[in-house]
XYZ file of C-alpha atoms in Angstrom:
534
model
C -34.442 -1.622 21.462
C -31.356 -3.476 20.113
C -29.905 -2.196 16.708
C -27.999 -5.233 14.802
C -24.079 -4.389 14.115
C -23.801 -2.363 11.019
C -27.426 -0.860 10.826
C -28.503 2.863 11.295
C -30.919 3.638 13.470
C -32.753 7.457 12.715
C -34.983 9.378 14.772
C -38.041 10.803 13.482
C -40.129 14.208 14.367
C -43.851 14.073 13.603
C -46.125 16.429 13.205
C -49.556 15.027 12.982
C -48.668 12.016 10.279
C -46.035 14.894 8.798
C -41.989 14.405 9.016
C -41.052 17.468 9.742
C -37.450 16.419 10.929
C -35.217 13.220 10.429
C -31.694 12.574 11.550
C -29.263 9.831 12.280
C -28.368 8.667 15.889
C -25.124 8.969 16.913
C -23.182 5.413 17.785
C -22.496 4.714 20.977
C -18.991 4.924 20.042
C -19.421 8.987 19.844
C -21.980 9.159 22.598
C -21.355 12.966 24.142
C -18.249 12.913 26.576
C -18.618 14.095 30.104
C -17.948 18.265 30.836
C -15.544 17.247 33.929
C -13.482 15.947 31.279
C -12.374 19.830 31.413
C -11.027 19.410 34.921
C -8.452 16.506 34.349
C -6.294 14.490 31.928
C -7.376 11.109 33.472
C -9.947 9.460 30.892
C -13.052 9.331 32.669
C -15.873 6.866 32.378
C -18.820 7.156 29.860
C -22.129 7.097 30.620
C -22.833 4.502 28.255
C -20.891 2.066 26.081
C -24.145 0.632 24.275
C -26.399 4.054 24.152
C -27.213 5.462 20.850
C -28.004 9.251 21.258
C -29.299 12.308 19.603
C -29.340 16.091 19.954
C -32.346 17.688 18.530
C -33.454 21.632 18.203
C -35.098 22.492 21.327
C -38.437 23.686 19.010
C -39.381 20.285 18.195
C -39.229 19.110 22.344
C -43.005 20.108 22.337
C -46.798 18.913 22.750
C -47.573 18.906 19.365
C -44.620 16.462 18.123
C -44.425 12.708 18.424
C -41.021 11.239 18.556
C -40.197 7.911 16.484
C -36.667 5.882 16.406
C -36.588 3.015 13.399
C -34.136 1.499 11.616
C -34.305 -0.304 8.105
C -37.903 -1.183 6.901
C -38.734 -2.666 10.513
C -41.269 -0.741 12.946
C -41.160 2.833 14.709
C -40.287 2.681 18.117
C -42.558 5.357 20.175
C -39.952 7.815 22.053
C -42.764 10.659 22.929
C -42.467 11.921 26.283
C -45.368 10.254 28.512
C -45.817 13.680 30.018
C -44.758 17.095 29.365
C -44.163 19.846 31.870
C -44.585 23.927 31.662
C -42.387 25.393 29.377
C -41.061 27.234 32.154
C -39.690 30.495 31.940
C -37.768 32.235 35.102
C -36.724 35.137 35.960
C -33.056 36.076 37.831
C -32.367 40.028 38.942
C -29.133 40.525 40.815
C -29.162 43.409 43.315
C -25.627 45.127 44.408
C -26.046 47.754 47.341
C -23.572 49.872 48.285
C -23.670 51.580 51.541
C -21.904 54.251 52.201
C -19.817 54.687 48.711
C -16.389 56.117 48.125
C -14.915 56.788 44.764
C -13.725 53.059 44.827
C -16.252 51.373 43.015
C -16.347 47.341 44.948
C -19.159 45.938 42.880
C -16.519 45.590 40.222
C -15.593 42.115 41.549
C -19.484 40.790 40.499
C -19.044 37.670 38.400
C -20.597 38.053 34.740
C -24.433 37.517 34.444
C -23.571 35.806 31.691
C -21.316 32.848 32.693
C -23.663 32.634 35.865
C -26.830 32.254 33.555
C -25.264 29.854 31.148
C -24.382 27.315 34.344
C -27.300 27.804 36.105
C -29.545 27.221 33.391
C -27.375 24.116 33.172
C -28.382 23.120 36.698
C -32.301 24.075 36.505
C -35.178 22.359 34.500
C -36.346 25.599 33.206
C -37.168 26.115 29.091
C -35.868 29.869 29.704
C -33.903 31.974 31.629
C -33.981 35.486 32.088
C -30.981 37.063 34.609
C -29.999 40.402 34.613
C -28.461 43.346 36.931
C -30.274 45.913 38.404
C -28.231 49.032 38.357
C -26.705 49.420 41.963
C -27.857 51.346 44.309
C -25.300 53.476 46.280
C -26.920 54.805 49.463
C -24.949 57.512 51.811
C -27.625 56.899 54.584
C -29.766 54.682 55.506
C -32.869 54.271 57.603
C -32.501 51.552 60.645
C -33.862 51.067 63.950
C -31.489 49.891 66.798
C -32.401 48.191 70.097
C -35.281 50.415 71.472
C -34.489 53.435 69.663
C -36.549 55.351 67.453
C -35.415 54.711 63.378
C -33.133 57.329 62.255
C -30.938 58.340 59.337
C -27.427 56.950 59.480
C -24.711 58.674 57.303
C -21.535 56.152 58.587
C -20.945 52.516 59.925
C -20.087 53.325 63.600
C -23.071 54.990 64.443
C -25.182 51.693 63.176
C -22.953 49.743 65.776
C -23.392 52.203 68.422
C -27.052 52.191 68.159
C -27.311 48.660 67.882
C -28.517 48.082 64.441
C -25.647 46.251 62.741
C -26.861 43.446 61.363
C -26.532 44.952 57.833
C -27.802 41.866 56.159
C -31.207 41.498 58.388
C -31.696 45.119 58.091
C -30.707 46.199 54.962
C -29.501 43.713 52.263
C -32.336 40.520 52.956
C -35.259 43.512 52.859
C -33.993 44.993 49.898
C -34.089 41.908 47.865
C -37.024 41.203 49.249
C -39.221 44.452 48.367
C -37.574 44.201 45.124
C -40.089 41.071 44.330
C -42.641 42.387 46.007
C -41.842 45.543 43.341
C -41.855 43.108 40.613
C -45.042 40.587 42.002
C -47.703 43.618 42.908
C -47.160 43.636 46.321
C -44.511 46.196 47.083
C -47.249 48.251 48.756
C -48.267 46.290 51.280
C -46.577 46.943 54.621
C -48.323 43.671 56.039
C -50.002 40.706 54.837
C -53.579 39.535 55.571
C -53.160 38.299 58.747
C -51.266 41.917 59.891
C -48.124 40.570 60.468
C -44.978 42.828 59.049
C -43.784 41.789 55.426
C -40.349 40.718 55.807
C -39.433 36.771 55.242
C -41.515 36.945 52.084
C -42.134 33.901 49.978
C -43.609 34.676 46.618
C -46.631 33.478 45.923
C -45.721 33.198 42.077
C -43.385 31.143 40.357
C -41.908 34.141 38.035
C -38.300 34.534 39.439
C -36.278 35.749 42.504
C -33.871 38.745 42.971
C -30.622 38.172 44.644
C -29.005 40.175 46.923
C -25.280 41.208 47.364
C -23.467 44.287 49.330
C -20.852 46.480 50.356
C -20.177 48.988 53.342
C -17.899 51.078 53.723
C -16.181 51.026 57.203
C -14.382 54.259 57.280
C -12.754 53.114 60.631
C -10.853 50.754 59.038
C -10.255 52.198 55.691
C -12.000 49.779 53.523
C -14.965 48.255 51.957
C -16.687 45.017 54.141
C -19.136 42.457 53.043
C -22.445 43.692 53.984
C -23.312 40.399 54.969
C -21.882 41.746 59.044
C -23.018 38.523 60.668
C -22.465 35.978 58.110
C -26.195 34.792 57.637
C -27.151 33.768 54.187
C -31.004 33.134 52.600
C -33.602 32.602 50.461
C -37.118 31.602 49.025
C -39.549 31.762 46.957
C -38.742 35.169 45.396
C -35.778 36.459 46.972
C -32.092 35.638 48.050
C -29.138 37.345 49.757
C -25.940 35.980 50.276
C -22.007 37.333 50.317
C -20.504 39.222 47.305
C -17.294 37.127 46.613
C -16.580 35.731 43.679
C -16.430 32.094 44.912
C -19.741 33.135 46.667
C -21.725 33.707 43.492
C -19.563 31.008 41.239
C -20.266 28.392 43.817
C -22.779 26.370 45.722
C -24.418 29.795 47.815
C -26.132 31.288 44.666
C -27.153 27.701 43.700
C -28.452 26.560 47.329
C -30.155 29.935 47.761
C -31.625 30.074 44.187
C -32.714 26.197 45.080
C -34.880 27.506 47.390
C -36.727 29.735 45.023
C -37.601 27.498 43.217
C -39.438 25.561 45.835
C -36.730 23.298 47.212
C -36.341 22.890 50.960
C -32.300 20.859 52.306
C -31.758 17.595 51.575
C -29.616 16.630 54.268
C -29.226 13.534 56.282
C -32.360 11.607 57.040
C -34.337 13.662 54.087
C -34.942 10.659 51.974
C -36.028 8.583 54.383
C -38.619 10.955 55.143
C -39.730 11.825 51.464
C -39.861 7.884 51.237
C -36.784 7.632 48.946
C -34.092 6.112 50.860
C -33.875 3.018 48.716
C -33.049 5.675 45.595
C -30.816 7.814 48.002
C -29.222 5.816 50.706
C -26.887 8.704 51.288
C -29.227 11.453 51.385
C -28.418 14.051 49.170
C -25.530 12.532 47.331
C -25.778 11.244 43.866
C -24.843 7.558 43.531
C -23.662 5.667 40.670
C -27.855 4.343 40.721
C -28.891 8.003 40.211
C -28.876 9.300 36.803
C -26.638 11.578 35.733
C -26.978 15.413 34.494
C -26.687 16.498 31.345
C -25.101 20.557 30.162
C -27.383 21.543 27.378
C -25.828 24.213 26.423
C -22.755 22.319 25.869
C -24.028 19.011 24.946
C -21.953 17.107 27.600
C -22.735 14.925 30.331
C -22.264 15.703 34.207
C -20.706 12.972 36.001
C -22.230 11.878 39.338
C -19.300 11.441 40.781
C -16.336 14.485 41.917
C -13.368 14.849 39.598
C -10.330 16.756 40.618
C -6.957 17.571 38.427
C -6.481 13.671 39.390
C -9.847 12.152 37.561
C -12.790 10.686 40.171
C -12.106 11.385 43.890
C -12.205 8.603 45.864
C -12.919 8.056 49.034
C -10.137 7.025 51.253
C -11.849 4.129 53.223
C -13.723 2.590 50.519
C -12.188 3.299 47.250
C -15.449 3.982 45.230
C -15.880 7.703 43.817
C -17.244 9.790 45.784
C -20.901 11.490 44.599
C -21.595 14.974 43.694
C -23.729 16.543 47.048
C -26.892 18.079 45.955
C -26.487 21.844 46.327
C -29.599 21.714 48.771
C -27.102 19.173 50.660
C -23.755 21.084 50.692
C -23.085 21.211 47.310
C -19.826 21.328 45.395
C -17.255 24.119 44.867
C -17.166 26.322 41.578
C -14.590 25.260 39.135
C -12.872 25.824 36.047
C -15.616 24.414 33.768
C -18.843 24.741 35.721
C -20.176 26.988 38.809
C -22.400 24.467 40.100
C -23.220 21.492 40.294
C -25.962 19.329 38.711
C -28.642 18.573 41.168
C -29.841 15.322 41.988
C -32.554 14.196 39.892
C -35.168 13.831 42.703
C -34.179 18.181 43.071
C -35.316 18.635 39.669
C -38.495 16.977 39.552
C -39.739 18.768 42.708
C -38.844 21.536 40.470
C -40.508 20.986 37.682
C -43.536 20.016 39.787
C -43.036 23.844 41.589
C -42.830 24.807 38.546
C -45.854 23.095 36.998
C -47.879 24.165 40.359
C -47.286 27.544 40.874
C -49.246 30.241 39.144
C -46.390 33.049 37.415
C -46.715 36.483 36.023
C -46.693 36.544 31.872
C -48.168 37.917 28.927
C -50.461 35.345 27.337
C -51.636 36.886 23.703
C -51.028 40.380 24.725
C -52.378 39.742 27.387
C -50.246 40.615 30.784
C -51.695 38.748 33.765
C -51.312 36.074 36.308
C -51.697 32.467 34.602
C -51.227 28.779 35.814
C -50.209 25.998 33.764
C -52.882 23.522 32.884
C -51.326 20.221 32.543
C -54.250 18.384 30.440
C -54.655 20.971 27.986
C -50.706 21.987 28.289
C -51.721 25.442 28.038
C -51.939 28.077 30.491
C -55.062 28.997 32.070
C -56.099 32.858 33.886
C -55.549 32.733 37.750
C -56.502 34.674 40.342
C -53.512 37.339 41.617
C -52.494 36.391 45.055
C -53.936 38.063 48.557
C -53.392 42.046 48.189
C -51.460 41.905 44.955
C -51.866 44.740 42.194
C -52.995 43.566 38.653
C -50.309 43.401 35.714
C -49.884 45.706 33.658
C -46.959 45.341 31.635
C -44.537 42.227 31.916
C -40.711 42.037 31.085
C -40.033 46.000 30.363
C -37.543 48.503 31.234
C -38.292 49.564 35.096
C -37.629 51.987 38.367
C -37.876 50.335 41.088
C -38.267 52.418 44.484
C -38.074 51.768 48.024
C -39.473 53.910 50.365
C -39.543 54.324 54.706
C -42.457 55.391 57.056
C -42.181 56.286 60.495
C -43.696 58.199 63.188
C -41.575 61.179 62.573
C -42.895 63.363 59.260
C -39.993 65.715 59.526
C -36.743 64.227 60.288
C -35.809 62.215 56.908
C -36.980 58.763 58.388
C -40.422 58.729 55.964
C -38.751 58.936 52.931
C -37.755 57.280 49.209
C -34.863 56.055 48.773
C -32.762 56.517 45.149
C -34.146 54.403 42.414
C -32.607 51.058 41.153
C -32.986 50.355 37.365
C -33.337 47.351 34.977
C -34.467 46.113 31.898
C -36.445 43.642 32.763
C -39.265 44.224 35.509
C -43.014 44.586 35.413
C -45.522 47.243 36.519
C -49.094 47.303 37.934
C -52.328 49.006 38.089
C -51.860 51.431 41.133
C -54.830 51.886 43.586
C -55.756 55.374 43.660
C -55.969 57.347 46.810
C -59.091 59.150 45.902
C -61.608 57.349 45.202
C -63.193 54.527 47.020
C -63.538 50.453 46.474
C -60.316 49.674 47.696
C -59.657 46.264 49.037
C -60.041 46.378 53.380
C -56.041 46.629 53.845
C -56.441 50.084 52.484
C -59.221 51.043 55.212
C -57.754 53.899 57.269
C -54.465 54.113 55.119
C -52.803 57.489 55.272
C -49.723 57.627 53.056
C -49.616 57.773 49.205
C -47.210 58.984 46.764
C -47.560 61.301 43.872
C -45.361 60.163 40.445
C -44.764 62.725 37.868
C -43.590 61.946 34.531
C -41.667 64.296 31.438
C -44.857 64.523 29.613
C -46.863 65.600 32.696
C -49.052 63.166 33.426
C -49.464 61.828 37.004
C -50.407 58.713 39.278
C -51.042 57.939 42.477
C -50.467 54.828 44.805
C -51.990 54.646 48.129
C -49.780 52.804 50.368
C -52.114 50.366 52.682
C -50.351 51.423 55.688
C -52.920 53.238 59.482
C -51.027 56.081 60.788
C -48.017 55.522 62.515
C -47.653 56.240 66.257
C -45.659 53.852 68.000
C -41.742 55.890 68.447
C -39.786 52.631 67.322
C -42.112 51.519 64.181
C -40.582 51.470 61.092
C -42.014 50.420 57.533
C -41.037 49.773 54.265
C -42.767 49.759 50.498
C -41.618 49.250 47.080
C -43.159 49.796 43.423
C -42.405 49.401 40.616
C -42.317 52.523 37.819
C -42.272 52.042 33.829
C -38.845 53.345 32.934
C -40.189 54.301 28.923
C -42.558 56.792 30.349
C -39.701 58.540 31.742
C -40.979 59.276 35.588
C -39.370 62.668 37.031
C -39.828 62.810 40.324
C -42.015 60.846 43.188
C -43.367 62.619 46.195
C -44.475 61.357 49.353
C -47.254 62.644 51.400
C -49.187 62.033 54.736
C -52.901 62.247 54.354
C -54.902 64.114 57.570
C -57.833 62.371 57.064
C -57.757 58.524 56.068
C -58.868 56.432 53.027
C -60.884 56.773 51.908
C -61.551 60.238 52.373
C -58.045 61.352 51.707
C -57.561 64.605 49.308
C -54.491 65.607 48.089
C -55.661 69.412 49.180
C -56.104 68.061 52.646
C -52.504 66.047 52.183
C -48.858 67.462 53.774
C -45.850 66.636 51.496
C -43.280 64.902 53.359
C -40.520 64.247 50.552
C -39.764 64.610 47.399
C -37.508 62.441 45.221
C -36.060 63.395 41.603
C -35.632 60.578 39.263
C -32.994 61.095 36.636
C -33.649 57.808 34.646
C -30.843 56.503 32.048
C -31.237 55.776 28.484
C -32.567 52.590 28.536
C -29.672 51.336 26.155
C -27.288 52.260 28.868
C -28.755 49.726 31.018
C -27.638 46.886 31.869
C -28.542 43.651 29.087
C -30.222 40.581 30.300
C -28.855 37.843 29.106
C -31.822 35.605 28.109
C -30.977 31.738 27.340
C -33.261 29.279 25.918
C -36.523 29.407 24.328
């Protein structure tokens, strides 16, 4: 559509054969600048010199509305989206464990939630974000098996590296993340999945959020807090994340790569897009192009150039003097900088996930209705689903929660079977428990001995059978997680072994094995999401 020299072109909102909202476009002349424009004094290319633009509220970029552009008395132009995705709304926790803790407090060098959610919301095609902190959880022990030895309580660094165990982030940080979504998706606890392999590299079957590891150890042999990332690995799905706990670390490509891959993304690295079938779009893999189109910061109304910019204006490349493209984060990425964390990623990224998105069934409350729903793209509304293998029913969605992690092993006695201090957070969801005495139970739960007790202040009580045989094997040691609803203020959690299995397990005929108070906050001393979008 060409608009004549001196004529205004207007864009109009319909609602059925109703205007409900009309407003000129902007000239070319004031299209939106770029936000790298931040980075350098060098005048930096447009995107267009002929585009006409508009920014409109975000509640009229829905189904029901039909989008017109006209100018004078002449025809409407049809600008309604062809197709519409989910209005997709996803979830961010950030965990910070601290192992070991002095009075020093190191998680004081976390970058804000809230300048990470505003770029990262930037960066993913999501209607919502929720991202919050988890309170941290300081541990003076924990529970790790080394080499062939049996799991056992360790109090300080050096005995984990004597024994063999020091891979803090395989061990300690990566499962904790990762039994934090299986807190927060039903599945906390299940020690293994349906073919009887351990739960450990989980990938969510839901496309509600991820939780994010970072950590800290003390190393009292050298006088200072470490990374608790001991040999450098970094990770992620569908889920759940871990990576280091430096600033450039979080503001910078790691969070975005790792986050990338929970939201469905796999690298896209050299020879990718010849294999997706895309190389005449991306000749150079994951590297946007001046071909590519560019990304656009919503919540600063600025365009992202394709290209790097530096304190100099576009960096070029030495041999060829073009600019050279932004890497996808899935493909490198780009360092964190004064105006942005991350980078845009290419548009090829986003549409794989929006199609996750669109795919994959997530955890919400439909009409008051908490439950596990999948987006129906004909009707554009979402439809009941099925929970995944072995998970728990919702019960409540996006409230104030414990969260708990607890260890079984052979040994009943020594501190090795036992719960560890709770995390908290705002935002986290709870489930219908399965009840130890009773019968009905999915077959996981055939034969299970272990269940925990959870008192609360006003003296009621549940129960949660944890689907886990008894444990003989020396060496074995398992993990669960659940989640606990923080305004019923829970007390105290105990954990017993059952003599006789489910599901003829008593609590009479039941030894208590440990016992763990719970002295909850005020839930307006927790920490705030910070919730952008719709």
């Amino acid at each position: 559509m060409s608009v004549p020299v001196g004529v205004q072109p207007y864009l109009d909102v319909r609602k059925g054969t109703t205007t409900v909202y009309s407003a000129p476009l902007v000239s070319p002349a004031n299209l939106p600048g770029n936000l790298e424009r931040g980075l350098t004094q060098t005048k930096l290319q447009s995107y267009s010199t002929t585009a006409w633009s508009i920014v409109v509220p975000a509640t009229v970029v829905a189904p029901q509305y039909s989008f017109g552009i006209r100018y004078g008395n002449g025809a409407s132009l049809d600008a309604t989206p062809v197709k519409w995705a989910r209005p997709a709304r996803f979830t961010i926790g950030r965990l910070s464990l601290v192992l070991w803790p002095t009075a020093q407090d190191p998680t004081t060098s976390k970058v804000s939630i809230s300048k990470l959610a505003r770029d990262y919301f930037d960066s993913i095609p999501v209607s919502t974000l929720n991202y919050f902190d988890y309170t941290p959880l300081r541990l003076d022990y924990v529970i790790l098996q080394g080499s062939s030895h049996p799991p056992r309580k360790y109090t300080k660094f050096a005995d984990v590296v004597i024994d063999g165990a020091s891979d803090l982030y395989g061990k300690v940080l990566k499962p904790l993340a990762i039994r934090v979504s299986l807190a927060n998706t039903g599945r906390g606890l299940l020690i293994r999945d349906a073919k009887g392999a351990v739960v450990y590299g989980d990938s969510s079957p839901y496309s509600f959020g991820s939780y994010i590891g970072i950590g800290w150890f003390y190393d009292a042999a050298k006088g200072k807090y470490q990374d608790a990332n001991t040999f450098g690995y970094s990770g992620g799905w569908t889920g759940w994340a871990a990576t280091w706990n430096d600033p450039a670390g979080q503001c910078g490509n790691l969070f975005a790569h790792e986050l990338g891959h929970s939201l469905g993304l796999s690298h896209f690295t050299t020879g990718t897009a010849k294999q997706w079938g895309i190389a005449d779009e991306y000749p150079n893999d994951g590297v946007n192009g001046r071909n590519n189109p560019w990304g656009f910061d919503t919540m600063r109304n600025l365009f992202r150039t394709w290209y790097r910019v530096d304190a100099n204006g576009p960096v070029l490349d030495r041999a060829t003097g073009q600019p050279v493209g932004k890497h996808d984060p899935m493909n490198g990425g780009e360092d964190g900088n004064a105006v942005a964390c991350y980078p845009q990623f290419t548009a090829y990224q986003a549409m794989k996930m929006q199609n996750w998105l669109d795919a994959t069934p997530t955890l919400t409350d439909e009409n008051g209705t908490p439950g596990v729903y999948r987006w129906n793209s004909t009707t554009l509304r979402y439809d009941s689903a099925t929970a995944a293998d072995g998970a728990l029913r919702p019960a409540k969605i996006d409230i104030p929660v414990a969260t708990l992690v607890g260890t079984l092993t052979a040994n009943l006695t020594d501190g090795t079977s036992q719960i560890y201090p709770p995390l908290f957070a705002k935002s986290g969801n709870v489930f219908t428990l399965p009840n130890p005495f009773g019968s009905g139970l999915p077959a996981p739960y055939t034969d299970a001995r272990y269940f925990v007790k959870i008192a609360y202040a006003d003296g009621s009580v549940d129960y949660a059978l944890i689907p886990d045989r008894e444990i003989t094997n020396a060496t074995q040691l398992d993990s669960f997680s659940l989640n606990l609803e923080l305004q019923r203020n829970p007390k105290r959690i105990q954990l017993f072994h059952a003599h006789k299995a489910y599901p003829a397990i008593t609590e009479q005929d039941s030894d208590l094995i440990y016992t763990r108070e719970i002295n909850p906050p005020t839930i307006d001393q927790l920490p705030a999401p910070v919730v952008i979008g719709s």
